[in-house]
Short mmCIF file of C-alpha atoms in Angstrom, two decimals:
data_model
loop_
_atom_site.label_atom_id
_atom_site.label_comp_id
_atom_site.label_asym_id
_atom_site.label_seq_id
_atom_site.Cartn_x
_atom_site.Cartn_y
_atom_site.Cartn_z
CA MET A 7 -22.98 -186.51 -59.72
CA SER A 8 -25.94 -184.18 -59.83
CA ILE A 9 -27.17 -182.48 -63.14
CA CYS A 10 -29.92 -180.08 -63.19
CA GLY A 11 -31.11 -177.74 -65.98
CA ALA A 12 -33.78 -176.55 -68.20
CA VAL A 13 -34.80 -176.54 -71.88
CA LYS A 14 -36.83 -174.18 -74.09
CA THR A 15 -37.67 -174.15 -77.69
CA ASP A 16 -39.43 -171.53 -79.75
CA THR A 17 -40.71 -171.00 -83.38
CA GLY A 18 -39.22 -167.55 -83.57
CA LYS A 19 -40.67 -164.61 -85.51
CA VAL A 20 -40.52 -165.64 -89.12
CA ARG A 21 -40.94 -169.40 -89.35
CA VAL A 22 -44.53 -170.96 -89.37
CA LYS A 23 -43.53 -174.13 -87.75
CA ASN A 24 -40.82 -175.31 -85.37
CA GLU A 25 -38.34 -177.92 -86.89
CA ASP A 26 -36.23 -178.23 -83.82
CA SER A 27 -36.55 -181.00 -81.39
CA SER A 28 -34.80 -181.54 -78.19
CA GLY A 29 -34.32 -184.43 -75.50
CA PHE A 30 -33.97 -183.89 -71.76
CA PHE A 31 -33.41 -187.33 -70.22
CA PRO A 32 -32.00 -186.98 -66.72
CA GLU A 33 -32.46 -190.63 -66.00
CA ALA A 34 -30.04 -191.36 -68.74
CA ALA A 35 -27.83 -188.37 -68.12
CA PHE A 36 -28.36 -187.56 -71.87
CA TYR A 37 -29.27 -184.32 -73.57
CA ILE A 38 -29.72 -183.48 -77.16
CA VAL A 39 -30.74 -180.59 -79.45
CA ALA A 40 -31.69 -181.37 -83.09
CA ASP A 41 -32.35 -178.85 -85.92
CA GLY A 42 -34.29 -180.42 -88.73
CA MET A 43 -34.41 -179.44 -92.39
CA GLY A 44 -36.47 -180.57 -95.29
CA GLY A 45 -39.67 -179.55 -97.10
CA HIS A 46 -43.24 -180.25 -95.98
CA LEU A 47 -42.92 -182.06 -92.66
CA GLY A 48 -39.45 -183.35 -93.33
CA GLY A 49 -37.55 -181.23 -90.88
CA GLU A 50 -39.56 -181.72 -87.80
CA ARG A 51 -39.93 -185.55 -88.55
CA ALA A 52 -36.11 -185.84 -89.03
CA SER A 53 -35.22 -184.08 -85.81
CA ALA A 54 -37.78 -185.80 -83.60
CA LEU A 55 -36.72 -189.19 -85.01
CA ALA A 56 -33.05 -188.53 -84.40
CA VAL A 57 -33.78 -187.70 -80.80
CA GLU A 58 -36.11 -190.82 -80.34
CA THR A 59 -33.58 -193.06 -81.98
CA MET A 60 -30.47 -191.78 -80.20
CA HIS A 61 -32.20 -192.24 -76.78
CA GLY A 62 -33.30 -195.80 -77.76
CA VAL A 63 -29.84 -196.85 -78.79
CA LEU A 64 -28.29 -195.37 -75.65
CA GLN A 65 -30.86 -197.57 -73.61
CA GLU A 66 -30.03 -200.57 -75.64
CA THR A 67 -26.20 -200.10 -75.12
CA GLU A 68 -26.23 -199.35 -71.46
CA GLY A 69 -23.94 -201.79 -69.73
CA GLU A 70 -22.75 -203.39 -72.96
CA ASP A 71 -19.22 -204.39 -73.24
CA LEU A 72 -18.15 -202.17 -76.25
CA THR A 73 -14.94 -201.14 -77.38
CA PRO A 74 -14.04 -197.58 -76.23
CA ILE A 75 -13.65 -194.79 -78.54
CA THR A 76 -10.42 -192.76 -78.54
CA THR A 77 -10.62 -189.13 -79.27
CA GLU A 78 -7.92 -186.72 -80.56
CA ASN A 79 -6.95 -185.78 -77.03
CA GLY A 80 -6.03 -189.46 -76.36
CA TRP A 81 -8.87 -190.26 -73.99
CA SER A 82 -10.82 -193.39 -74.35
CA SER A 83 -14.48 -193.94 -73.32
CA VAL A 84 -17.38 -196.45 -73.78
CA ALA A 85 -19.67 -193.41 -73.45
CA GLY A 86 -18.10 -191.98 -76.59
CA ARG A 87 -18.65 -195.20 -78.44
CA ARG A 88 -22.35 -195.43 -77.43
CA LEU A 89 -22.86 -191.74 -78.63
CA PHE A 90 -21.24 -192.66 -82.00
CA LEU A 91 -23.54 -195.62 -82.47
CA ALA A 92 -26.56 -193.65 -81.38
CA ILE A 93 -25.82 -191.13 -84.02
CA GLN A 94 -25.13 -193.80 -86.65
CA GLY A 95 -28.54 -195.42 -85.77
CA ALA A 96 -30.30 -192.11 -86.03
CA ASN A 97 -28.74 -191.46 -89.52
CA ASN A 98 -29.83 -194.87 -90.63
CA LYS A 99 -33.44 -194.40 -89.37
CA VAL A 100 -33.71 -190.89 -90.96
CA PHE A 101 -32.20 -191.85 -94.19
CA GLU A 102 -34.52 -194.93 -94.40
CA MET A 103 -37.49 -192.85 -93.92
CA SER A 104 -36.54 -190.21 -96.41
CA GLN A 105 -36.22 -192.98 -98.99
CA GLN A 106 -39.56 -194.50 -98.35
CA ASP A 107 -41.61 -191.40 -98.70
CA PRO A 108 -41.00 -188.97 -101.66
CA ALA A 109 -42.45 -186.04 -99.67
CA LEU A 110 -39.52 -186.59 -97.18
CA ASN A 111 -36.66 -187.02 -99.69
CA GLY A 112 -33.74 -184.94 -98.77
CA MET A 113 -34.65 -184.32 -95.16
CA GLY A 114 -32.06 -184.41 -92.39
CA THR A 115 -31.11 -182.80 -89.06
CA THR A 116 -28.21 -181.47 -87.11
CA VAL A 117 -27.49 -183.03 -83.74
CA ALA A 118 -25.59 -181.75 -80.60
CA ALA A 119 -25.67 -184.08 -77.64
CA VAL A 120 -23.99 -184.62 -74.20
CA LEU A 121 -23.91 -187.98 -72.35
CA PHE A 122 -22.56 -187.94 -68.75
CA ASP A 123 -21.08 -191.12 -67.54
CA GLU A 124 -20.24 -191.04 -63.92
CA HIS A 125 -18.62 -194.44 -63.92
CA GLU A 126 -15.98 -193.13 -66.25
CA SER A 127 -16.16 -189.51 -64.87
CA VAL A 128 -16.57 -188.33 -68.35
CA ALA A 129 -18.92 -186.20 -70.40
CA GLY A 130 -19.20 -187.37 -74.00
CA ILE A 131 -20.03 -184.80 -76.55
CA CYS A 132 -21.13 -185.55 -80.13
CA HIS A 133 -22.36 -183.59 -82.94
CA VAL A 134 -23.24 -183.42 -86.63
CA GLY A 135 -23.96 -180.09 -88.41
CA ASP A 136 -24.02 -176.63 -86.83
CA SER A 137 -25.87 -177.15 -83.48
CA ARG A 138 -23.38 -176.44 -80.81
CA VAL A 139 -22.31 -177.46 -77.28
CA TYR A 140 -20.66 -174.70 -75.12
CA ARG A 141 -19.17 -175.03 -71.59
CA VAL A 142 -19.03 -172.27 -68.85
CA ARG A 143 -16.07 -172.65 -66.43
CA ASP A 144 -14.32 -170.42 -64.21
CA GLY A 145 -16.12 -167.29 -65.70
CA THR A 146 -15.37 -168.01 -69.28
CA ILE A 147 -17.31 -169.70 -72.06
CA GLU A 148 -15.75 -172.17 -74.50
CA LEU A 149 -17.22 -173.65 -77.71
CA LEU A 150 -16.81 -177.43 -77.59
CA THR A 151 -17.93 -178.24 -81.04
CA GLU A 152 -16.71 -177.18 -84.53
CA ASP A 153 -19.60 -176.64 -87.09
CA HIS A 154 -19.80 -178.98 -89.86
CA SER A 155 -20.43 -176.07 -92.27
CA LEU A 156 -18.99 -174.53 -95.48
CA VAL A 157 -18.15 -171.25 -93.71
CA GLN A 158 -16.21 -173.23 -90.90
CA GLN A 159 -14.37 -175.24 -93.47
CA LEU A 160 -13.27 -172.14 -95.41
CA LEU A 161 -12.23 -170.50 -92.06
CA ARG A 162 -10.22 -173.49 -91.11
CA GLU A 163 -8.42 -173.52 -94.52
CA GLY A 164 -7.77 -169.73 -94.19
CA LYS A 165 -9.77 -168.85 -97.26
CA ILE A 166 -11.95 -166.35 -95.27
CA GLY A 167 -11.07 -164.53 -91.94
CA PRO A 168 -13.15 -164.45 -88.65
CA THR A 169 -14.64 -161.13 -89.59
CA GLU A 170 -16.30 -162.46 -92.65
CA VAL A 171 -18.21 -165.35 -91.04
CA LYS A 172 -21.22 -163.39 -89.95
CA THR A 173 -21.62 -161.92 -93.53
CA PHE A 174 -20.58 -164.84 -95.65
CA PRO A 175 -23.50 -165.38 -98.21
CA HIS A 176 -23.49 -169.20 -97.67
CA ARG A 177 -22.83 -169.52 -94.00
CA HIS A 178 -25.86 -171.69 -93.37
CA VAL A 179 -24.65 -174.36 -95.88
CA LEU A 180 -23.85 -177.46 -94.01
CA THR A 181 -21.11 -180.10 -95.10
CA GLN A 182 -22.74 -182.78 -93.00
CA ALA A 183 -26.18 -183.53 -91.45
CA VAL A 184 -27.87 -186.62 -90.10
CA GLY A 185 -30.00 -188.57 -92.52
CA VAL A 186 -29.11 -186.96 -95.80
CA SER A 187 -26.73 -189.83 -97.00
CA PRO A 188 -26.13 -193.40 -96.03
CA LEU A 189 -23.09 -192.54 -94.04
CA VAL A 190 -22.27 -189.99 -91.41
CA GLN A 191 -19.08 -189.07 -89.59
CA PRO A 192 -19.98 -187.52 -86.28
CA SER A 193 -17.42 -185.59 -84.23
CA VAL A 194 -17.03 -187.02 -80.80
CA ARG A 195 -15.18 -185.28 -77.95
CA LEU A 196 -14.58 -186.38 -74.45
CA GLU A 197 -14.30 -184.13 -71.39
CA ARG A 198 -13.65 -184.51 -67.79
CA PRO A 199 -16.51 -182.37 -66.07
CA GLN A 200 -15.64 -180.40 -63.00
CA SER A 201 -18.09 -179.50 -60.25
CA GLY A 202 -19.71 -176.13 -61.16
CA ASP A 203 -19.44 -176.67 -64.86
CA ILE A 204 -22.39 -175.25 -66.94
CA TYR A 205 -23.06 -176.87 -70.34
CA LEU A 206 -25.18 -175.04 -72.96
CA LEU A 207 -26.59 -176.84 -76.15
CA CYS A 208 -28.31 -174.90 -78.78
CA SER A 209 -29.43 -174.66 -82.33
CA ASP A 210 -28.19 -172.08 -84.83
CA GLY A 211 -31.35 -170.10 -84.04
CA ILE A 212 -29.53 -169.06 -80.84
CA HIS A 213 -25.88 -169.02 -81.75
CA GLY A 214 -26.62 -167.37 -85.08
CA VAL A 215 -27.67 -164.15 -83.59
CA VAL A 216 -26.58 -164.40 -79.84
CA GLU A 217 -22.93 -163.64 -79.25
CA ASP A 218 -20.90 -166.12 -76.86
CA SER A 219 -20.26 -162.97 -74.62
CA ASP A 220 -24.06 -162.46 -74.39
CA MET A 221 -24.65 -166.19 -73.57
CA LEU A 222 -22.03 -165.92 -70.86
CA ARG A 223 -23.45 -162.58 -69.37
CA ILE A 224 -27.04 -163.89 -69.30
CA ILE A 225 -25.93 -167.11 -67.54
CA ASN A 226 -24.12 -165.11 -65.05
CA GLU A 227 -27.02 -162.82 -64.39
CA THR A 228 -29.53 -165.69 -64.10
CA ALA A 229 -27.93 -168.81 -62.87
CA PRO A 230 -28.85 -170.97 -60.96
CA ASP A 231 -32.39 -170.28 -62.38
CA PHE A 232 -31.75 -171.97 -65.69
CA GLU A 233 -35.35 -171.68 -66.80
CA LYS A 234 -34.91 -167.92 -66.67
CA SER A 235 -31.62 -168.36 -68.43
CA CYS A 236 -33.33 -170.20 -71.41
CA ASP A 237 -36.15 -167.68 -71.48
CA ALA A 238 -33.71 -164.80 -71.55
CA LEU A 239 -31.69 -166.32 -74.45
CA VAL A 240 -34.72 -167.22 -76.56
CA ASN A 241 -36.15 -163.80 -75.99
CA LEU A 242 -32.83 -162.21 -76.99
CA ALA A 243 -32.74 -164.16 -80.26
CA ASN A 244 -36.17 -163.08 -80.94
CA GLU A 245 -35.44 -159.52 -80.27
CA ARG A 246 -32.59 -159.66 -82.80
CA GLY A 247 -35.10 -160.96 -85.54
CA GLY A 248 -36.10 -164.29 -84.69
CA ARG A 249 -35.35 -165.62 -88.13
CA ASP A 250 -35.06 -169.19 -87.20
CA ASN A 251 -36.53 -171.69 -84.65
CA SER A 252 -34.31 -171.50 -81.52
CA THR A 253 -33.71 -174.32 -79.05
CA ILE A 254 -31.45 -174.23 -75.96
CA ILE A 255 -30.57 -176.68 -73.06
CA ILE A 256 -28.69 -175.40 -69.99
CA LEU A 257 -27.25 -177.86 -67.54
CA SER A 258 -25.25 -177.58 -64.23
CA TYR A 259 -22.88 -180.45 -63.42
CA ILE A 260 -22.26 -180.75 -59.48
CA GLU A 261 -20.16 -183.58 -58.01
CA ASP A 262 -21.90 -185.14 -55.13
CA PRO A 263 -19.37 -185.43 -52.32
CA THR A 264 -21.53 -188.02 -50.46
CA VAL A 265 -20.56 -190.71 -53.05
CA ALA A 266 -16.79 -189.88 -53.34
CA GLY A 267 -14.44 -192.44 -51.97
#
């Protein structure tokens, strides 16, 4: 397989500092966006530590004989198990740091990550919070994650409608984040990537103001120059107020025919 792409992060027009972090690790086929939260330096410390820890755990578990994880669609994968362990490891590290330093108490971070495993021909997708993973395939864009947020929970329960999501007063309240409690329940999804797929990982500084249709339009207009795609999406988020930090990773998955068979 061949994976290429780009990453961009921006403080935005309102925030003083950038609490987002990202990891772009092509040697491990691992990509991650994390959106930190917490007073003082808590947010940026939490997101950076989560990225560092997850990358470290994935390095440690490479090649290990682990029990595959089975997702709701019935697929099983060791890559999914490695992602699950990586997020749990990150949760432990962030929570431990928050308990050791009163200034960091209550800090946490969202996580949205993708791990490609060519041996299993699978893409493991793992997230906590409201950072997202999308996939563009055959001219359409699909959201592959479901936010761990109060507004998403109410929407799923039928207590609010889709038209109320954007104006819901507590739409930024999360039901889960990495590092805010001793235990975390990440959502893991397994996908069979197809040649030509484009994956988009982003924090809510992007998807909170940029519609899915805008993402698809910009990718169609700028691909395969994914640096230009990232620039255009961040610029659009800033044009629409830039109220939050924004981080985006765009990846293109291409099967290498020279290694087939």
